[in-house]
Coordinates of C-alpha atoms and ligand atoms in Angstrom, one line a residue:
X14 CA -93.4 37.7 22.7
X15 CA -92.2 41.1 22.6
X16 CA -88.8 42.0 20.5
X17 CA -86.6 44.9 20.7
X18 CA -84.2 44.7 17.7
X19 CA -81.6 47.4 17.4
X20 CA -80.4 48.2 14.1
X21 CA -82.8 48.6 11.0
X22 CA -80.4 47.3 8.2
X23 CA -80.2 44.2 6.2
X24 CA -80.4 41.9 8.7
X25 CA -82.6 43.8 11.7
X26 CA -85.5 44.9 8.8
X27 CA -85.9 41.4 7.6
X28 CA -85.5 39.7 11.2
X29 CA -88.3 42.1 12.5
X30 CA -90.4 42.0 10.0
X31 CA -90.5 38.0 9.7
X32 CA -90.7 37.5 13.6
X33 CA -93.9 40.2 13.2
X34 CA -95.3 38.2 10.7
X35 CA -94.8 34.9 13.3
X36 CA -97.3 36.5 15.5
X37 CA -94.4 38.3 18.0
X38 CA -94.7 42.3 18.8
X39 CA -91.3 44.1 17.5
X40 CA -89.8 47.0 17.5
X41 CA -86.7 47.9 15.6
X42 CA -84.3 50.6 17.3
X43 CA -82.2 52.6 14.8
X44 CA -80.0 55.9 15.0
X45 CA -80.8 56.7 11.6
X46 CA -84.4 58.3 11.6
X47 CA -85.2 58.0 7.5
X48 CA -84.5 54.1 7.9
X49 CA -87.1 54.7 11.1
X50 CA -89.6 56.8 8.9
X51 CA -89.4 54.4 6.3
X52 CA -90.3 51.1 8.1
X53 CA -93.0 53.0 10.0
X54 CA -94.7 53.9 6.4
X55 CA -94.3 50.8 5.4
X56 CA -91.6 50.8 3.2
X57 CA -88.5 49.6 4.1
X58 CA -85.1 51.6 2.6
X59 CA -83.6 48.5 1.4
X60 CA -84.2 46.2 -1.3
X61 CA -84.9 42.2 -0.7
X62 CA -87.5 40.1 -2.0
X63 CA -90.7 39.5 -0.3
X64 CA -90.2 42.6 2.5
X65 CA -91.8 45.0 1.7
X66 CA -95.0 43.1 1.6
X67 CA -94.2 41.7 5.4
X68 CA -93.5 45.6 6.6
X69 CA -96.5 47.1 4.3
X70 CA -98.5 44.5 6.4
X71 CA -97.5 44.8 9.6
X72 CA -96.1 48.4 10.0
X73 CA -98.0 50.6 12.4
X74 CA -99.2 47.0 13.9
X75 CA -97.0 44.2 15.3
X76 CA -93.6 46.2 13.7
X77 CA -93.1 49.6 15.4
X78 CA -89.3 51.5 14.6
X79 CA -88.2 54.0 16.8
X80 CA -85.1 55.7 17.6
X81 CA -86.0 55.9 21.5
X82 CA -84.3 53.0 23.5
X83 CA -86.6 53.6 26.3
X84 CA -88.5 51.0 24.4
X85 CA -86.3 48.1 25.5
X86 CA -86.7 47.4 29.0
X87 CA -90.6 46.9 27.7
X88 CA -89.6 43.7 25.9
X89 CA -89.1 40.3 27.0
X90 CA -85.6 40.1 24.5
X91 CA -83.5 42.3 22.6
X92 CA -81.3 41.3 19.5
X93 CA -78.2 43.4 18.2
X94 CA -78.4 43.5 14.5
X95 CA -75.5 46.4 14.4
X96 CA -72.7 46.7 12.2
X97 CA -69.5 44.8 12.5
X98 CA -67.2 46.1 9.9
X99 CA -63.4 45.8 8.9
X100 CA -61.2 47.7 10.5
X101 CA -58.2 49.5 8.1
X102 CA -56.2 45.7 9.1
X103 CA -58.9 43.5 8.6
X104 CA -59.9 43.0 12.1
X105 CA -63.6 43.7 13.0
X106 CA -64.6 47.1 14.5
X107 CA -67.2 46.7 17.3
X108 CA -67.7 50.4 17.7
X109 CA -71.4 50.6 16.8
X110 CA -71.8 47.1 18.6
X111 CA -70.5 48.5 21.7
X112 CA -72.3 51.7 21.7
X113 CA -75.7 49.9 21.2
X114 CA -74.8 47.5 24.2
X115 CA -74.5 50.6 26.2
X116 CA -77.4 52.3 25.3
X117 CA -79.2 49.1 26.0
X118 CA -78.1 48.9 29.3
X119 CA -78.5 52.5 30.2
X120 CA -81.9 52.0 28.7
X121 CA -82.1 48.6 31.3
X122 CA -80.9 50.6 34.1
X123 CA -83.0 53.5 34.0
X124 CA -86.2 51.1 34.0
X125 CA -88.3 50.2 36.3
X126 CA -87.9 45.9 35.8
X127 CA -89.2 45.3 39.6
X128 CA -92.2 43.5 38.3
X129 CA -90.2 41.6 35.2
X130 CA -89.5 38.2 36.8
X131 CA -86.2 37.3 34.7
X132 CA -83.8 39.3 33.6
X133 CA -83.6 41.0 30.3
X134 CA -82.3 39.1 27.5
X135 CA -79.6 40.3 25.0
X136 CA -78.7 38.1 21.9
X137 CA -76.6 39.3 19.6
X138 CA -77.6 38.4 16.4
X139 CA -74.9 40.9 13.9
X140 CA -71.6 38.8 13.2
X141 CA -68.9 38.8 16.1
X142 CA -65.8 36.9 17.2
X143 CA -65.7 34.5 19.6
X144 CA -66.0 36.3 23.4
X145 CA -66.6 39.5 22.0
X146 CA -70.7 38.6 23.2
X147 CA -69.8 37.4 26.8
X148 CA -66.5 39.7 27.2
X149 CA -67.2 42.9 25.5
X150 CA -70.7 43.7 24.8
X151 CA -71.5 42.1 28.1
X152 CA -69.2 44.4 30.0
X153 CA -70.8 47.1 28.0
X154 CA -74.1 46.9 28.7
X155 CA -73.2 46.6 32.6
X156 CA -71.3 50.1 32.8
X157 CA -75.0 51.7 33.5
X158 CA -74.4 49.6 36.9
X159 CA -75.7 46.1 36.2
X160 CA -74.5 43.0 36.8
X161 CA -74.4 40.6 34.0
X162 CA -76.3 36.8 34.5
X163 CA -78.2 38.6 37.3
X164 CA -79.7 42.5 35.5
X165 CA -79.0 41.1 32.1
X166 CA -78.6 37.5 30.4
X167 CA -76.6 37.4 27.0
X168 CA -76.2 35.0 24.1
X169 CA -75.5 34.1 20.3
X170 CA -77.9 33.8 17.9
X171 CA -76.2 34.3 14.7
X172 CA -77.9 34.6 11.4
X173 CA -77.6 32.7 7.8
X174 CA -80.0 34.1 5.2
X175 CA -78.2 35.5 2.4
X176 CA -79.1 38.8 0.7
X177 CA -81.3 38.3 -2.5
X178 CA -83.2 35.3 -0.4
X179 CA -83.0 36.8 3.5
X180 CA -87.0 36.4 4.0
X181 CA -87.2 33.2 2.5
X182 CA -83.5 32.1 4.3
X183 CA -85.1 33.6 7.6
X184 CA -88.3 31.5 7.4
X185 CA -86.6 28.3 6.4
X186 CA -83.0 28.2 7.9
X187 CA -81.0 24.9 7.6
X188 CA -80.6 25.4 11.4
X189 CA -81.1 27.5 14.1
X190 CA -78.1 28.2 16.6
X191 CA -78.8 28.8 20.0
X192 CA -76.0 29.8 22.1
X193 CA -75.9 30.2 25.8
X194 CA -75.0 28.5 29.3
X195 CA -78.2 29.8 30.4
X196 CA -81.3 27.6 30.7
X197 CA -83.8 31.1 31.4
X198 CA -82.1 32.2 28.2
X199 CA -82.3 29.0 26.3
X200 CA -85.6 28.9 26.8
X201 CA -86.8 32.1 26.0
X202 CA -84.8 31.4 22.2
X203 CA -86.8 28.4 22.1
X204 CA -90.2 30.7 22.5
X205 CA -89.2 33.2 20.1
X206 CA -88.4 30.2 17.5
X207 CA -91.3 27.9 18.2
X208 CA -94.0 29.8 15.8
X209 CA -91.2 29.8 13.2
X210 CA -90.5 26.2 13.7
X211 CA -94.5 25.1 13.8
X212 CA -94.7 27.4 10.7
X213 CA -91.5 25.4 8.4
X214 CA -92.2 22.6 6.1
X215 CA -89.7 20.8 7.4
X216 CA -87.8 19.6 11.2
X217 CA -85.0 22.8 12.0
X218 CA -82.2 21.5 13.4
X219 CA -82.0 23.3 16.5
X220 CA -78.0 23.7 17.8
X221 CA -77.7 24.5 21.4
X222 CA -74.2 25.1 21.9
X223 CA -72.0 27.8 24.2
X224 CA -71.4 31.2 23.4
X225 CA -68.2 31.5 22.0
X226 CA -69.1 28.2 20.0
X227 CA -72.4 29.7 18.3
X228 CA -70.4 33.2 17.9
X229 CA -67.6 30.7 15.7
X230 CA -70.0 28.7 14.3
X231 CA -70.8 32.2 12.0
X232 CA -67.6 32.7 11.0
X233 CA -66.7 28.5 10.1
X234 CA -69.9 28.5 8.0
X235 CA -69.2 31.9 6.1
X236 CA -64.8 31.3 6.0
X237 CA -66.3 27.5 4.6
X238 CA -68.0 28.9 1.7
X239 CA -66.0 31.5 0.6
X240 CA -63.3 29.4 0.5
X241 CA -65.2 27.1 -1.3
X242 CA -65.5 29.7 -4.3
X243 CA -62.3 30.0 -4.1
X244 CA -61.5 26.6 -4.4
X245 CA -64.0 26.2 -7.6
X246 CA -62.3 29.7 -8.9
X247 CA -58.9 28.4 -8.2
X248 CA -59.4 24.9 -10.1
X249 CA -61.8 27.2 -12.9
X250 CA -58.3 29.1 -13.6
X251 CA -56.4 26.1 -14.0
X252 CA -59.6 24.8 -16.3
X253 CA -59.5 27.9 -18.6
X254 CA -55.6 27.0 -19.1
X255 CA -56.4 24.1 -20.4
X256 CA -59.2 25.2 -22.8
X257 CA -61.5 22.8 -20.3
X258 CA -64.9 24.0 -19.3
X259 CA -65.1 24.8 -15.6
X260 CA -68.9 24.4 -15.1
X261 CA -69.2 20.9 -16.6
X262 CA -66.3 19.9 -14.5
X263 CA -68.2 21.5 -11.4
X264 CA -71.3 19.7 -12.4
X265 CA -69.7 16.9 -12.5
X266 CA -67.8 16.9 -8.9
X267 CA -70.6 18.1 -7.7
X268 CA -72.5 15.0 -8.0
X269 CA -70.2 13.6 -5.7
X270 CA -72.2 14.2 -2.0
X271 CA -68.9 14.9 -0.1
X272 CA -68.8 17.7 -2.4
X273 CA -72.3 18.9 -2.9
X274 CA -73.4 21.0 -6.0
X275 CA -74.1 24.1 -4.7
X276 CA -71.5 27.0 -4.1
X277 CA -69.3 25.9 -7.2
X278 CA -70.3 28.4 -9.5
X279 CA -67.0 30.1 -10.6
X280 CA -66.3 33.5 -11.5
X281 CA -65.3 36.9 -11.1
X282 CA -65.1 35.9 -7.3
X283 CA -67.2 36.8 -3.9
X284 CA -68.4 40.5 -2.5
X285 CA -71.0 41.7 -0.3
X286 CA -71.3 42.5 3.3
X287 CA -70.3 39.4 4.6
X288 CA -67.8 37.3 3.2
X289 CA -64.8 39.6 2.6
X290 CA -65.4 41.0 6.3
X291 CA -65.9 38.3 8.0
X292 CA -63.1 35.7 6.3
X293 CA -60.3 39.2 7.2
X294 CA -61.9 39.6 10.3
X295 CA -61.5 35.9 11.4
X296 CA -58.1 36.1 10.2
X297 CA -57.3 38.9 11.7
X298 CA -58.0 37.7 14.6
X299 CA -56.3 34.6 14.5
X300 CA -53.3 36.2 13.9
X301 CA -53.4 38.4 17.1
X302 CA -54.1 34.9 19.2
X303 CA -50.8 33.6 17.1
X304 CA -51.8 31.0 14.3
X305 CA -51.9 31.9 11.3
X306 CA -54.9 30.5 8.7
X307 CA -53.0 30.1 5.8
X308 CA -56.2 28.4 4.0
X309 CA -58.2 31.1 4.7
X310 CA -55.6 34.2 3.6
X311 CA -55.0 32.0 0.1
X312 CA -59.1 31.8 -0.4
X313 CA -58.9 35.9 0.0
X314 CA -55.7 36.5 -1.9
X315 CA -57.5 34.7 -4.6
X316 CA -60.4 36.4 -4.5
X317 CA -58.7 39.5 -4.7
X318 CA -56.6 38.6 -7.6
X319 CA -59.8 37.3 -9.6
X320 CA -61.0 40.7 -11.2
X321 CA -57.6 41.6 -12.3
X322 CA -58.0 38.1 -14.0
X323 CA -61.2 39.2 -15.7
X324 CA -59.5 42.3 -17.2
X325 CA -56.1 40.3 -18.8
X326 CA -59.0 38.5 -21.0
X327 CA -60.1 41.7 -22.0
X328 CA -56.8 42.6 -22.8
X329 CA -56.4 40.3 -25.2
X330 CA -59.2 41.2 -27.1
X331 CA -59.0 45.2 -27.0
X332 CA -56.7 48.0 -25.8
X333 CA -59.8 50.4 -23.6
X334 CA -58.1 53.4 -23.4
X335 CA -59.9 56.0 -24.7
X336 CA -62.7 53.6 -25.5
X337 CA -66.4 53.0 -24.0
X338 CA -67.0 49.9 -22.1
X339 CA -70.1 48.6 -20.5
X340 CA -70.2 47.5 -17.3
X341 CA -73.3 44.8 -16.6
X342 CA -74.6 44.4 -13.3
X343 CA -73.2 46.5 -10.1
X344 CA -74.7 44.6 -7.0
X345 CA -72.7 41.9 -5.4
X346 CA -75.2 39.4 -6.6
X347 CA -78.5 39.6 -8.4
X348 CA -81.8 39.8 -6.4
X349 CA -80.0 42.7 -4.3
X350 CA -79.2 46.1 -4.3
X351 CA -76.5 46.3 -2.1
X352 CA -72.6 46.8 -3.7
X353 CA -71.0 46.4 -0.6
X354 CA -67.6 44.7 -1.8
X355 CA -69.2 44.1 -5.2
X356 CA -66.5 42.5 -7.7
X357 CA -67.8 45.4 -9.7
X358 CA -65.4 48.1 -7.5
X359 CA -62.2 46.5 -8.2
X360 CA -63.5 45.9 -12.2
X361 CA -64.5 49.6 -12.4
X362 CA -61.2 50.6 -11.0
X363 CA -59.3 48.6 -13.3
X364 CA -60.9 49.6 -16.1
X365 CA -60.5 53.4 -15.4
X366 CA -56.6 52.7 -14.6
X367 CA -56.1 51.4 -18.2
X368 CA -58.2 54.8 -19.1
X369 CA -61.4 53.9 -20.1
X370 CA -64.6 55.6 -20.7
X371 CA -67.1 53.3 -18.0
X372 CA -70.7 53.0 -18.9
X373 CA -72.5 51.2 -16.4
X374 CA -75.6 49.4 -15.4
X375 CA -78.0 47.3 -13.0
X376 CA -81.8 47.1 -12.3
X377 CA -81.8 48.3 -8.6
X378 CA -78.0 48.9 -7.7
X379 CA -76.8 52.1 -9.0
X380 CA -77.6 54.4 -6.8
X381 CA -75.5 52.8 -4.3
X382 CA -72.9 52.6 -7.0
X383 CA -73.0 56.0 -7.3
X384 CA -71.8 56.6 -4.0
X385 CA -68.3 55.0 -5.3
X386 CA -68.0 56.2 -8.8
X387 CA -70.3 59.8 -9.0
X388 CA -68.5 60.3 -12.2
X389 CA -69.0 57.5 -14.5
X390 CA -72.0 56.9 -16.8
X391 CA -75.4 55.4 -15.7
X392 CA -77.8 53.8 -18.1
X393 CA -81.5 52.5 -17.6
X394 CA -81.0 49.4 -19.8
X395 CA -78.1 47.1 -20.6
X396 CA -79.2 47.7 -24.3
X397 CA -78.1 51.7 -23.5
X398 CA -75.2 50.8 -21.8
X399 CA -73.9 48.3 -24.9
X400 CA -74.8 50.4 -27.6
X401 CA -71.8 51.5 -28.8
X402 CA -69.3 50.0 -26.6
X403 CA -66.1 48.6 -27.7
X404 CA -66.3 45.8 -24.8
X405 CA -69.0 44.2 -22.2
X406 CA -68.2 42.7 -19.2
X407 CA -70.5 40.7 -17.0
X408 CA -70.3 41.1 -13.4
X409 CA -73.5 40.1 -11.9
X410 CA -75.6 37.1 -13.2
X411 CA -79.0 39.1 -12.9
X412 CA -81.5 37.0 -14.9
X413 CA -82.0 39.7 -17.6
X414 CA -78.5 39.5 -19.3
X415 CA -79.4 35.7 -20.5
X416 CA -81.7 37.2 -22.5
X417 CA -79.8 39.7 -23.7
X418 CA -79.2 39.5 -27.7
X419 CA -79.2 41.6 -30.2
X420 CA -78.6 44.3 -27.9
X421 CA -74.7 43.0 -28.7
X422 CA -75.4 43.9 -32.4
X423 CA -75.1 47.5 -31.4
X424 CA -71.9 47.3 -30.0
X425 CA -68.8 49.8 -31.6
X426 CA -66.8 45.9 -31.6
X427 CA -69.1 42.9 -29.9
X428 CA -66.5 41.6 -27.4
X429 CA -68.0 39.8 -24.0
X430 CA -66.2 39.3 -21.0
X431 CA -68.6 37.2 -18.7
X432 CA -67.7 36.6 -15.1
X433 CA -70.7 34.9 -14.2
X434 CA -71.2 32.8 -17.1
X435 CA -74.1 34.3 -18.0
X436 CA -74.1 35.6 -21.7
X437 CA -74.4 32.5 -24.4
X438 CA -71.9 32.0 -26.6
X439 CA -73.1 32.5 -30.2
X440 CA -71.2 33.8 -33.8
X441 CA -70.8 37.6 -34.1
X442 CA -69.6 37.9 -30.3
X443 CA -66.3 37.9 -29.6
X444 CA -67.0 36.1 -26.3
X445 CA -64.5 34.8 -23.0
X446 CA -66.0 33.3 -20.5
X447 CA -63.5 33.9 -16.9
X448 CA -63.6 29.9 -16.3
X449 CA -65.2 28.4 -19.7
Ligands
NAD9 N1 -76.4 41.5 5.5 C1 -76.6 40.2 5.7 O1 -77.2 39.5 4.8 C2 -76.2 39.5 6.9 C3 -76.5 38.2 7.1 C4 -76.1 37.6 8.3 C5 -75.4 38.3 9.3 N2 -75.1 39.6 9.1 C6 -74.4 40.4 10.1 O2 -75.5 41.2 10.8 C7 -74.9 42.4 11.2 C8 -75.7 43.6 10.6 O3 -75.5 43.5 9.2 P1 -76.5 44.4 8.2 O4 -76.1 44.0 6.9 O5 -77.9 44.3 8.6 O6 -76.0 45.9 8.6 P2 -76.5 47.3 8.0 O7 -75.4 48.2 7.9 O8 -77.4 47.0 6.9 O9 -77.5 47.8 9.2 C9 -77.1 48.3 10.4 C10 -78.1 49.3 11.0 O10 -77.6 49.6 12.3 C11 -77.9 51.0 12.5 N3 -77.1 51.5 13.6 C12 -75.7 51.8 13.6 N4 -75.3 52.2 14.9 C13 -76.4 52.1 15.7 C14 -76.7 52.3 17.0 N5 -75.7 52.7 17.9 N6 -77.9 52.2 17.5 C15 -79.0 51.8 16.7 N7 -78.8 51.6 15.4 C16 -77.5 51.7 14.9 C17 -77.6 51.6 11.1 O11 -78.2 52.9 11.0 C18 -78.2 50.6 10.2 O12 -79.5 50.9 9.9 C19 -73.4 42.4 10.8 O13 -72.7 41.9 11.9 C20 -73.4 41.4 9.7 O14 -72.1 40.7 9.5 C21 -75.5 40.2 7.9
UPG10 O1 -71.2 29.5 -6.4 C1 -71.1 30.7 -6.0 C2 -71.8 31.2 -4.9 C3 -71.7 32.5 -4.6 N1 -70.8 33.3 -5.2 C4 -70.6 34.7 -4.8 O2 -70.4 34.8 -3.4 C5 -70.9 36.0 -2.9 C6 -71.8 35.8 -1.7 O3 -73.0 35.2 -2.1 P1 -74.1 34.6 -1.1 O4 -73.5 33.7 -0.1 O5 -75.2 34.0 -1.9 O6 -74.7 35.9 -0.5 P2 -74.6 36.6 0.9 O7 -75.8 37.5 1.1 O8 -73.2 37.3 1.0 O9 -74.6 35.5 2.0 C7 -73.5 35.0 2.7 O10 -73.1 35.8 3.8 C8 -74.2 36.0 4.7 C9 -73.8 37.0 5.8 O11 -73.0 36.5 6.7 C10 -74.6 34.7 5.4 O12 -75.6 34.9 6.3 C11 -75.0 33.7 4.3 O13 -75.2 32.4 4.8 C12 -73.8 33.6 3.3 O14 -74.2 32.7 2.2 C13 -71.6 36.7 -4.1 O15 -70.8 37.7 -4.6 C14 -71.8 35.6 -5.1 O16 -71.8 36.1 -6.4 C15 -70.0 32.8 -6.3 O17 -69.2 33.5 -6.9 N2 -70.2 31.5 -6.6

């Protein structure tokens, strides 16, 4: 088939460059022409394992970027993989959502479609609330004069993988949510999915549900599992009260299937692009329809309040003013670069509140850090960044800081405050774990 996918970012780059790899023809449509440039070289701007292989094979081939819309009319489908961020109150701001809808339909209109049997297909893949596919990008795309269900067809497609893993999550989703009233558009998700389905190791679950359904399906999954960490961090506070390790306790429940192990790892709390958006922005919205998700609002209060947490522990151990402290890990998880909503913001800014001299590292994510803090020290190594502190604290479990040893030697006084339980616990280290 051929793809039109606007917006280059996380979720557009890998989406592309895994349906190119299927065997389909795509072309990615972004307003920013160095993320076009760089995809066209072959070298995509953002950092996720296994992508730059796909684009470095397939750029100048079956993956094309552009910044032209005229190309979508040309393709049989077109995804939105635009931004969907918070508004100041939490509630999502469709600004760059709506003004790619319009550009695709002014790109539709100003086509000639006369020998294109069906009518074009827009999916929107980026994170929305429920109608805002069928009631507002719809409308959108018709203001160049066409008439939705007969010019255009829309539906839901909404996407899982997680940064860190998105090729790998792409290319072997637990399901894949189709949703649409439409059978022409139903099928042509089915065609776009069969070579990844022939491809898996295993059956996809295939959901084929409405609109508004697949657009809340997102947001259920996403408001489940943060609120799941929440849960774990909640109960991991209570644990540390008690001088009780969290992580066997977690192991433990965990074993019990109605549970499940995974998501139970507790902490300095959640970040990233999704979860704090998305769990305000359903909210949010909530709210304006007139119920109000008190589960949800306690899951983000808590996570709000857990990097305050992190820094009373510290506070028993050391009074920072004045004194260097090394920050490890920036990104909002290992295996990414992106510090989107990283725990590491709120840490940072604690720690310079109580006046102390940040030293900071990460294997791929300070240069985005940057962005936030211009001001605060950068090191290439976690050793640099130790030696001499006065304090550690961990807020990303990259692999590389379980390793990590003598580097605490060279520490002004060896004390470890680990969000991640990553760090072992061993004499000489004046270690707290946040939940252990
Ligand atoms: N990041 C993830 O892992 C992930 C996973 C699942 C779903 N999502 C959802 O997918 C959507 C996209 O997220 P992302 O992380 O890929 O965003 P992103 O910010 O990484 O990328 C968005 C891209 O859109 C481009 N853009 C902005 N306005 C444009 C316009 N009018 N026309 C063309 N291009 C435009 C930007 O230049 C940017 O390259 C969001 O709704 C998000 O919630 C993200
Ligand atoms: O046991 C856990 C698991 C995760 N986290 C934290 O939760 C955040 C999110 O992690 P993860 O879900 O792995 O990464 P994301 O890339 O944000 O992926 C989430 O958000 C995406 C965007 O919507 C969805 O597509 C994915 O399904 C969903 O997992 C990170 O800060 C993690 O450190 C924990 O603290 N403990």
């Amino acid at each position: 088939m051929n793809v039109s996918i606007v917006g280059s970012g996380y979720v557009g780059t890998t989406v592309a460059a895994c349906l190119a790899d299927l065997g389909h023809e795509v072309v990615t449509v972004d307003i920013d022409e160095s993320v076009v440039d760089a995809i066209n070289a072959g070298d995509p701007a953002i950092h996720e394992p296994g992508l730059d292989d796909l684009v470095a094979r397939h750029a100048g081939d079956r993956l094309r970027a552009t910044t032209d819309y005229g190309v979508v009319p040309e393709t049989d489908l077109t995804m939105l993989a635009l931004p969907t961020p918070s508004r100041e109150d939490g509630s999502i701001d469709l600004t760059a959502m709506e003004a790619g809808a319009r550009s695709v339909g002014a790109a539709l209109a100003s086509a000639d479609r006369s020998n294109s049997p069906d009518p074009h297909l827009v999916v929107t893949k980026s994170t929305v609330i429920p109608t805002t596919t069928r009631e507002v990008l719809g409308p959108a795309i018709a203001e160049a004069g066409l008439t939705q269900g007969e010019d255009f067809l829309v539906a839901s497609n909404p996407e899982f993988q997680r940064e860190g893993s998105a090729v790998a999550d792409f290319l072997n989703p637990d399901k894949l949510v189709f949703g649409t009233d439409d059978d022409r558009a139903l099928a042509r998700l089915h065609d776009l999915y069969t070579p990844l389905r022939e491809a898996a190791e295993t059956e996809i679950p295939v959901v084929e549900t409405g609109i508004e359904e697949a657009e809340m399906i997102k947001y259920a999954n996403n408001a489940f599992l943060a609120s799941k960490v929440s849960l774990i961090n909640d109960i991991g506070n209570v644990c540390k009260e008690f001088g009780v390790d969290a992580y066997e306790v977690a192991d433990a429940i965990g074993l019990d299937d109605r549970i499940g192990e995974r998501f139970l790892r507790s902490g300095v709390g959640w970040g990233g692009s999704c979860f704090p958006k998305d769990t305000k922005a359903i909210v949010a919205a909530s709210r304006d329809g007139g119920y109000d998700p008190r589960m949800l609002q306690a899951a983000i209060d808590l996570n709000d309040a857990q990097p305050e947490r992190l820094l009373s522990l510290l506070d028993r151990h050391v009074d920072v003013s004045g004194k260097r402290v090394a920050v490890l890990g920036l990104a909002f998880k290992p295996g990414t670069d992106d510090v989107r909503e990283s725990r590491a913001i709120p840490v940072i800014e604690g720690l310079q509140s109580r006046g102390a001299e940040v030293v900071a590292y990460d294997p791929v994510a300070t240069e985005n850090m940057r962005a936030h803090f211009p001001d605060i020290e950068y090191t290439d190594s976690a050793s640099e960044a130790l030696d001499g502190a006065h304090a550690a604290i961990v807020v990303t479990d990259w692999d590389e800081f379980a390793v990590l040893d003598e580097a605490f030697d060279a520490m002004a006084t060896p004390v470890v405050v680990d969000g991640r339980r990553i760090i072992e616990r061993r004499a000489g280290i004046t270690y707290e774990g946040l939940t252990w």
